[in-house]
CSV table of C-alpha atoms and ligand atoms in Angstrom, one decimal:
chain,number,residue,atom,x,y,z
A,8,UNK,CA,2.6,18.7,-10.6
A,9,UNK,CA,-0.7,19.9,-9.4
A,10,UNK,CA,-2.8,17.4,-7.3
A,11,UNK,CA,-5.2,17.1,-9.7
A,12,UNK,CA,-2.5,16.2,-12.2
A,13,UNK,CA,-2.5,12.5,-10.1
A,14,UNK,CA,-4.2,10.6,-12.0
A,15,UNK,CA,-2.9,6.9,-11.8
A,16,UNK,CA,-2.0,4.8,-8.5
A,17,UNK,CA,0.3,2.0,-9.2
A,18,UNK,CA,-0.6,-1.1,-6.9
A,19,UNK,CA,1.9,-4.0,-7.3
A,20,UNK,CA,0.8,-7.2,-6.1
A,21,UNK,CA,2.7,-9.7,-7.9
A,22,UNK,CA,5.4,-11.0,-4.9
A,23,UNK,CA,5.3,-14.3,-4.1
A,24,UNK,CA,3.9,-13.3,-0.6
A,25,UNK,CA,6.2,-15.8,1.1
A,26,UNK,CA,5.7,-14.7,4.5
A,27,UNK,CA,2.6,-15.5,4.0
A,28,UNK,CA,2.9,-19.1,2.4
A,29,UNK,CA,1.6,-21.6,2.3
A,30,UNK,CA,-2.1,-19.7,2.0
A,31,UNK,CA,-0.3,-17.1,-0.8
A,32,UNK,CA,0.0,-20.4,-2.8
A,33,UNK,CA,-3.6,-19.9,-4.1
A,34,UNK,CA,-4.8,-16.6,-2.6
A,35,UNK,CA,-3.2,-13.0,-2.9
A,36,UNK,CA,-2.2,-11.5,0.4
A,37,UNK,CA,-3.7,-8.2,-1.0
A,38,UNK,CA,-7.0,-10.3,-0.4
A,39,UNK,CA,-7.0,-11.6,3.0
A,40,UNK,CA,-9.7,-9.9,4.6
A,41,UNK,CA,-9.5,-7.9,8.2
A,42,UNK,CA,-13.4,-8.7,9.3
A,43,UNK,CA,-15.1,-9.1,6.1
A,44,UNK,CA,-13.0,-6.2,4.5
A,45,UNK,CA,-10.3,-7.3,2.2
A,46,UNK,CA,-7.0,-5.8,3.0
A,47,UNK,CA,-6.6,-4.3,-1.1
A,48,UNK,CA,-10.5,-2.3,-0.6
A,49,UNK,CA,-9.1,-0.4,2.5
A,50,UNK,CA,-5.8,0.6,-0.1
A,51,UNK,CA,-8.5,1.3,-3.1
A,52,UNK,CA,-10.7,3.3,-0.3
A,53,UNK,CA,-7.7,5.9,0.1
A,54,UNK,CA,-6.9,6.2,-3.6
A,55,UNK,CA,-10.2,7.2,-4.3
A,56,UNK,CA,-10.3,9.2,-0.9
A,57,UNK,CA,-7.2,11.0,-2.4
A,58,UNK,CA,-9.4,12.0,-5.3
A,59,UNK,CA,-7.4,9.4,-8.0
A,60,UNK,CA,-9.2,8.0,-10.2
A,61,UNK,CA,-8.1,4.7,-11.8
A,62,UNK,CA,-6.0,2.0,-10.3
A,63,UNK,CA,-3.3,0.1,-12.2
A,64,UNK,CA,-2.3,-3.1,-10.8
A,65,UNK,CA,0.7,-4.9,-11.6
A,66,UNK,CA,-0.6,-9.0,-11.0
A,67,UNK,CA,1.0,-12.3,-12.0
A,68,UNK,CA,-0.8,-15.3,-12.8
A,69,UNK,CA,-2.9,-16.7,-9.9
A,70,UNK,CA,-4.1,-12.9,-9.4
A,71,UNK,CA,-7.5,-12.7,-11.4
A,72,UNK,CA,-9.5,-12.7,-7.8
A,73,UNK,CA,-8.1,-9.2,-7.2
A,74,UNK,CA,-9.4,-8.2,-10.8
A,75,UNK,CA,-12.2,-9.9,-9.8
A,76,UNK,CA,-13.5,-8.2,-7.2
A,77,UNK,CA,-13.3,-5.1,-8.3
A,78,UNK,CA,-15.9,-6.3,-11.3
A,79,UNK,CA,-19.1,-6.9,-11.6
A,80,UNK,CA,-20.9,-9.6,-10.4
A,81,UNK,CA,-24.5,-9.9,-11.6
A,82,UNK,CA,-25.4,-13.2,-10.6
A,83,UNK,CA,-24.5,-12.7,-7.1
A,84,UNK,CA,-26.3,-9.6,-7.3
A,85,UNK,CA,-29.3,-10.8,-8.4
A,86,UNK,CA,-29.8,-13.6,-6.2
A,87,UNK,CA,-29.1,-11.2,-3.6
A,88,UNK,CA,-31.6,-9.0,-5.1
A,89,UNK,CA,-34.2,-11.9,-5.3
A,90,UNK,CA,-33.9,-13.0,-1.5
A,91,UNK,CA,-34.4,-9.7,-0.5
A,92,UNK,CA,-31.3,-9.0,0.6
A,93,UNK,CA,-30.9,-5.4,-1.0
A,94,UNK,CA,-28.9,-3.7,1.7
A,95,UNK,CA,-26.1,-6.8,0.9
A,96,UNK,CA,-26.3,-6.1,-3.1
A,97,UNK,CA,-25.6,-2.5,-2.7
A,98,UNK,CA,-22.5,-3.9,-0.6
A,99,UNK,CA,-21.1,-5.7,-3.2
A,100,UNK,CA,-21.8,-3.4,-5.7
A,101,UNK,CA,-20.0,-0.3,-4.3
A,102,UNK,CA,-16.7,-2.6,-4.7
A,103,UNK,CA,-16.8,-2.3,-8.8
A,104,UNK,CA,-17.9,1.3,-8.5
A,105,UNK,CA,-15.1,2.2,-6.3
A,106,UNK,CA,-12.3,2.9,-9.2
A,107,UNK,CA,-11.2,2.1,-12.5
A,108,UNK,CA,-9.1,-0.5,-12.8
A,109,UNK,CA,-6.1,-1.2,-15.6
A,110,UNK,CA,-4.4,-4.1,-15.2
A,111,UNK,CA,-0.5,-5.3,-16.3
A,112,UNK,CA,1.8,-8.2,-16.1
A,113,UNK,CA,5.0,-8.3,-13.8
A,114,UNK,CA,6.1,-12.1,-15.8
A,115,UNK,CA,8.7,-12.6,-12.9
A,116,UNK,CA,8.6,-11.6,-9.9
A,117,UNK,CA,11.5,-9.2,-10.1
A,118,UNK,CA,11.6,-7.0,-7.2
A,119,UNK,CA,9.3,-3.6,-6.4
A,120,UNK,CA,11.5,-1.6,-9.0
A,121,UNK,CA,10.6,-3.9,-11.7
A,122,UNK,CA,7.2,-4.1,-11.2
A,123,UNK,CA,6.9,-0.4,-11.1
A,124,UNK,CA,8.5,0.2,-14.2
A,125,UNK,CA,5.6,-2.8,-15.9
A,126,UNK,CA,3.6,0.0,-15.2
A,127,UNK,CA,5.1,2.4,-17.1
A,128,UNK,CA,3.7,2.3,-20.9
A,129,UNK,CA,0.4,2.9,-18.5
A,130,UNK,CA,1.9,5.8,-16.9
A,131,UNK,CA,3.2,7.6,-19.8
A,132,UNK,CA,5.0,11.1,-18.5
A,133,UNK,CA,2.4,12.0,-15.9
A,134,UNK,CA,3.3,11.6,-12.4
A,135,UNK,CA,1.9,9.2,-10.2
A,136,UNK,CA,1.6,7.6,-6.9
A,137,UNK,CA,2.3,3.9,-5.7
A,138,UNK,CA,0.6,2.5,-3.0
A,139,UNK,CA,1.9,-1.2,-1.1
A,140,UNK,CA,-1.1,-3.8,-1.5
A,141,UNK,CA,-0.1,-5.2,1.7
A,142,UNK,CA,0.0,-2.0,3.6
A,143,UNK,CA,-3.1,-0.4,5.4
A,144,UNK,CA,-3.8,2.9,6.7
A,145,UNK,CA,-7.3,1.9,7.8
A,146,UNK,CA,-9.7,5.1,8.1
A,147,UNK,CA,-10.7,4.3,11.7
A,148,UNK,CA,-7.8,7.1,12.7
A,149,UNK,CA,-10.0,10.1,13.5
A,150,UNK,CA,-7.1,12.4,13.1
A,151,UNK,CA,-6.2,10.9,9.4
A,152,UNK,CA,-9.7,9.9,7.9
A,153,UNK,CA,-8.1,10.0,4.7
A,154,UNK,CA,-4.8,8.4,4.8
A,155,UNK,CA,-1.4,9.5,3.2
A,156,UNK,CA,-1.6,9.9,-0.4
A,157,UNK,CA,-4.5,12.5,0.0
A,158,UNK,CA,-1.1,14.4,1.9
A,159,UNK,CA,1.4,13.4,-0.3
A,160,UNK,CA,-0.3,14.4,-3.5
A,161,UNK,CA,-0.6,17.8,-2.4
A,162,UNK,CA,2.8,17.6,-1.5
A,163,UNK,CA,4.2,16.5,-4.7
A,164,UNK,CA,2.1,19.2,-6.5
A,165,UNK,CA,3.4,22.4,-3.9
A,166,UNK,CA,7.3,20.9,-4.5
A,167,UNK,CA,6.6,19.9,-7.8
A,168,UNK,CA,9.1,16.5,-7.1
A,169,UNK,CA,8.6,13.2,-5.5
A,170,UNK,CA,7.7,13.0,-2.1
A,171,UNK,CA,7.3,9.7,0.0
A,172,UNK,CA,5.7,8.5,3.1
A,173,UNK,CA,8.0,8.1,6.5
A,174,UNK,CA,7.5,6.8,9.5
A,175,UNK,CA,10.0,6.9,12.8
A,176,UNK,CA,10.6,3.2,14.0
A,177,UNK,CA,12.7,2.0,16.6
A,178,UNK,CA,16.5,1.9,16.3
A,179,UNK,CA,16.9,-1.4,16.2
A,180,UNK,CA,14.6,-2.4,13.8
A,181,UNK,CA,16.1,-0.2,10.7
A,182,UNK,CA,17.4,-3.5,9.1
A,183,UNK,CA,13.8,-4.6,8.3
A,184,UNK,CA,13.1,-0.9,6.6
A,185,UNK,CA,14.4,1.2,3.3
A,186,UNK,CA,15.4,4.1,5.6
A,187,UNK,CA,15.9,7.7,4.2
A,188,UNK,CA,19.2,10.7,4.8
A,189,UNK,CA,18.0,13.4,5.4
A,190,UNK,CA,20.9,14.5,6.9
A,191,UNK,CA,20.4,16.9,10.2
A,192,UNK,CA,17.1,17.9,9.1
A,193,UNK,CA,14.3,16.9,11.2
A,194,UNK,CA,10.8,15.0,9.2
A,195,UNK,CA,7.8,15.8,10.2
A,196,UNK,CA,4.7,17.2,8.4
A,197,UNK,CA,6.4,19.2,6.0
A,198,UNK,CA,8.4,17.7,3.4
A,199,UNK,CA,12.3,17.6,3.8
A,200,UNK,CA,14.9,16.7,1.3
A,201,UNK,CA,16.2,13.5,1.0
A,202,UNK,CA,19.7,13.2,0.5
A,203,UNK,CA,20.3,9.5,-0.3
A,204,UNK,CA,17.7,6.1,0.8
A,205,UNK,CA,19.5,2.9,2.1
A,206,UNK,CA,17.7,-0.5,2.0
A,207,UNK,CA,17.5,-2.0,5.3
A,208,UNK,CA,20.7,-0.9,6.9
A,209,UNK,CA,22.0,-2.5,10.4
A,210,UNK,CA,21.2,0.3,13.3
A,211,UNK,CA,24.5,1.3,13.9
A,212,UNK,CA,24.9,2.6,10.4
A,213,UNK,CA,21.5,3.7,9.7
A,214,UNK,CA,21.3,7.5,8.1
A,215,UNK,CA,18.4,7.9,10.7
A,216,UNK,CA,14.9,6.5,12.2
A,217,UNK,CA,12.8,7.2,9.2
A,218,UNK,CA,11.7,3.9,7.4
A,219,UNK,CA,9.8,4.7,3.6
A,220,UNK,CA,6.2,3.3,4.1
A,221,UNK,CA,4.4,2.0,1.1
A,222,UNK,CA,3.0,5.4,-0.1
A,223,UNK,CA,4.9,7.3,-2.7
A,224,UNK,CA,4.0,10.0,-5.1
A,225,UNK,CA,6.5,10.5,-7.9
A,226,UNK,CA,7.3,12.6,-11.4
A,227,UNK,CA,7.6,10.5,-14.6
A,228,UNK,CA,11.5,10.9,-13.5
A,229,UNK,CA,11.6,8.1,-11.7
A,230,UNK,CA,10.6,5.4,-14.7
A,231,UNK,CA,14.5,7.1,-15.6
A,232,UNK,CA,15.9,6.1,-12.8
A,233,UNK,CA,14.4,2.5,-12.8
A,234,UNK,CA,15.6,1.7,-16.2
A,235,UNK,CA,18.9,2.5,-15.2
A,236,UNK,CA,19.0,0.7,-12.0
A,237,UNK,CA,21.4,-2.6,-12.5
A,238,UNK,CA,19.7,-5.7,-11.2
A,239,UNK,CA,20.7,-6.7,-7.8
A,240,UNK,CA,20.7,-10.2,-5.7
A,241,UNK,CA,18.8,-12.8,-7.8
A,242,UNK,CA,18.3,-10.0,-10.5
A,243,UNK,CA,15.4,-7.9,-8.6
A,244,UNK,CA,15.5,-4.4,-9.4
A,245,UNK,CA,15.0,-2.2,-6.0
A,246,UNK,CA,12.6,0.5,-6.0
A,247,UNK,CA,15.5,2.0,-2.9
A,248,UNK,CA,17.9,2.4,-5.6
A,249,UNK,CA,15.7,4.7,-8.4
A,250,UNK,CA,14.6,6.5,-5.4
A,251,UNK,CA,18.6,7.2,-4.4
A,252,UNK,CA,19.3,8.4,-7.8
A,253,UNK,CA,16.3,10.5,-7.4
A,254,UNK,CA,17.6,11.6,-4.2
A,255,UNK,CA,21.0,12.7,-5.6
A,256,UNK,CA,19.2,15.2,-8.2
A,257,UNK,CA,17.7,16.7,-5.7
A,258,UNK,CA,14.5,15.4,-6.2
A,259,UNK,CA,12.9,13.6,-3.4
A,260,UNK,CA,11.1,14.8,-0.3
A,261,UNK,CA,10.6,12.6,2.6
A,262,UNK,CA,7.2,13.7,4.5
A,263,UNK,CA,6.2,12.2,8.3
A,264,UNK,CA,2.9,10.1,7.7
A,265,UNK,CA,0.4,10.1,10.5
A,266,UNK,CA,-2.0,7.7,11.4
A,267,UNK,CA,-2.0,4.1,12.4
A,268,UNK,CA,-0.2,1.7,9.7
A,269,UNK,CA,-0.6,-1.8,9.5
A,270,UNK,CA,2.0,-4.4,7.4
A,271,UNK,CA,-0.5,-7.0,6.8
A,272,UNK,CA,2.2,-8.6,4.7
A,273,UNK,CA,3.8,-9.7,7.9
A,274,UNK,CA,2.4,-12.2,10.2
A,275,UNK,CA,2.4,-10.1,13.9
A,276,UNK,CA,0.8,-6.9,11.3
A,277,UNK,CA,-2.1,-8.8,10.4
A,278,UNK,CA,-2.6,-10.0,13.6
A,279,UNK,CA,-2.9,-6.6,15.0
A,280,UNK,CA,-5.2,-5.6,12.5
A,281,UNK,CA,-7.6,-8.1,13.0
A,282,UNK,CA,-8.0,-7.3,16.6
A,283,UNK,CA,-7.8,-3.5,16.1
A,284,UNK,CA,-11.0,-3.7,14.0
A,285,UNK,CA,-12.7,-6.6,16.3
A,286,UNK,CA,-11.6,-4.1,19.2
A,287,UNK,CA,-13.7,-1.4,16.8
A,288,UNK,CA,-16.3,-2.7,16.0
A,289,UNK,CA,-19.4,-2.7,18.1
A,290,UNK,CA,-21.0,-6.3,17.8
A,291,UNK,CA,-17.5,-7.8,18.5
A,292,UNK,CA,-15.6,-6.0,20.6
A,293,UNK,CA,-17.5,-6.7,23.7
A,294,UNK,CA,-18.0,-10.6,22.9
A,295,UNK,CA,-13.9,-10.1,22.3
A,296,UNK,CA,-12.6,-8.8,25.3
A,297,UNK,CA,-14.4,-11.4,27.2
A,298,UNK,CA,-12.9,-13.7,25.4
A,299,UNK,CA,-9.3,-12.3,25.3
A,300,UNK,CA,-10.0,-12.2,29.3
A,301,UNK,CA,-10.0,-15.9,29.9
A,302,UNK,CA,-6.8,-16.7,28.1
A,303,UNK,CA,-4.6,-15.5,30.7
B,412,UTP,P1,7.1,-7.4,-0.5
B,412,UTP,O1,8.5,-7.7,-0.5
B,412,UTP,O2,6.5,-7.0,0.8
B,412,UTP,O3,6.2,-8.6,-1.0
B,412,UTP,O4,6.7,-6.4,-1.6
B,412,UTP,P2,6.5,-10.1,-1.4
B,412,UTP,O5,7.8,-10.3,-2.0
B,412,UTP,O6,5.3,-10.5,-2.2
B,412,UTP,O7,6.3,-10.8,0.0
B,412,UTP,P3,7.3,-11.6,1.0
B,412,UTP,O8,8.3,-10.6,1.5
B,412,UTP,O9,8.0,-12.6,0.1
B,412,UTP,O10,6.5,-12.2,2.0
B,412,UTP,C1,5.9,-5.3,-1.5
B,412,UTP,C2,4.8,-5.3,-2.6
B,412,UTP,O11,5.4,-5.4,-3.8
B,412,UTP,C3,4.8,-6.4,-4.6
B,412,UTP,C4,4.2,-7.4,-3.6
B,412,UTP,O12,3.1,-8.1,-4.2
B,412,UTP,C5,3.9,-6.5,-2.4
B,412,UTP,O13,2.5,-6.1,-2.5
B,412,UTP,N1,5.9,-7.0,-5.4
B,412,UTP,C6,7.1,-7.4,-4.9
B,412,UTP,C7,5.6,-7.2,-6.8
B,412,UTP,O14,4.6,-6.8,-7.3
B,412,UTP,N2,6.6,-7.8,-7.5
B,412,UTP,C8,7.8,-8.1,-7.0
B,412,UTP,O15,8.7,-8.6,-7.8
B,412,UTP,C9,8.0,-7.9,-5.7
């Protein structure tokens, strides 16, 4: 499983978003924009930066604008083209020439597992990563320009097995997390094995600190594993519980990501995202912090 063998990133964005409700009625949260950036381009900005080159997203119905904006659109272009606005055309026009893009249909939204394992007549026996659409490793970290999968697919390819992305979080907030065992061994940089992966255990019984972070790389194995998962609590198949089997083969590697993560799937996430960037970005962050001065 040689880097270059990854091919394929999996993005599922068929959840109901209902964190997000009532605006996930009509728009995906994969779309909601941090400045004028929607949150899916910084995800598809990775991929590509992790030299992957086409993008299969796992939608529902109500999802064409995510489709959508990776495609073409001439008639904005050309109006664009015609005011004179030519630095704005090229803008839009580097967002359907970022990746390929395959799209499949999750009918019901029947937890991450499930919609992994749409995927799969895509994904055939190659390995592949999956990458959280509401998850955001912006590149405005100097020391990780290019995010985790970049990482992890080397990873993958020197341990020729699944390895995923983990972060240390407080104790106490383990029961929000899937978390990984990785026994006494200590995560960092270099991959570790992972014994077993618990979904959001209570912090007195948690195996340890490290929560899985949308970012996975994984061998065709793990389509296996998801078939044979039993349906859980309202009949959603958990992507926790392949990765467990996975785990007891001896098959899965748990690496530390680095970098500054963002769950914009989560109300207090998206917030801090959206000042991050204003706090970035030259025009606003002045103008900003003037303001954020006179609310005390
Ligand atoms: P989440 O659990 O964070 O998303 O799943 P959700 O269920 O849409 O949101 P909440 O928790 O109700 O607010 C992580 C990712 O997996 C996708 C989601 O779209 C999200 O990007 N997902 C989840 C699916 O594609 N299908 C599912 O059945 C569940």
């Amino acid at each position: 499983m040689a880097r270059a063998s990854i091919k394929k990133v999996v993005i599922p964005v068929a959840g109901l978003g209902t964190r997000s409700l009532p605006f996930t009625k009509v728009v995906p949260k994969e779309l909601v924009p941090i400045l004028n950036t929607p949150t899916i381009h910084f995800i598809v900005e990775e991929v590509v930066a992790a030299g992957i080159e086409q993008v299969v997203f796992v939608t529902s119905s109500g999802k064409t604008a995510l489709e959508d904006y990776f495609d073409v659109n001439q008639a904005l272009v050309r109006t664009l083209r015609e005011r004179g606005k030519e630095e704005l055309a090229e803008c839009v026009e580097k967002t359907n020439k970022l990746c390929e893009v395959i799209s499949v249909r999750q009918k019901e939204p029947l937890g991450l597992g499930h919609a992994v394992l749409c995927a799969a007549p895509v994904i055939g026996s190659e390995a592949f990563a999956v990458a959280l659409g509401d998850e955001i490793f912006p590149p405005w970290d100097a020391n990780t320009p290019k995010g985790p999968l970049a990482t992890l697919s080397e990873q993958a390819g020197t341990q020729s097995a699944s390895v995923i992305g983990v972060m240390q979080v407080p104790r106490e907030q383990t029961s929000s997390y899937g978390i990984v065992d990785v026994g006494k061994a200590e995560v960092g940089s270099a991959p570790v094995l992972v014994k077993s992966t618990v979904e959001k255990p209570k912090p007195e019984s948690a195996p340890s600190e490290y929560a899985i972070v949308g970012r996975y790389v994984f061998g065709p194995e793990i389509l296996d594993c998801l078939k044979a998962v039993k349906p859980g609590v309202g009949g959603e198949i958990q992507l926790t519980d392949a990765m467990s089997a996975l785990a007891s083969k001896g098959r899965l590697y748990a690496s530390a990501v680095q970098g500054c993560r963002y769950d914009t799937g989560s109300l207090l996430g998206y917030v801090k995202a959206q000042i991050d960037a204003a706090l970035r970005d030259p025009s606003l962050a002045g103008p900003l912090k003037d303001y954020l001065r006179t609310l005390r």
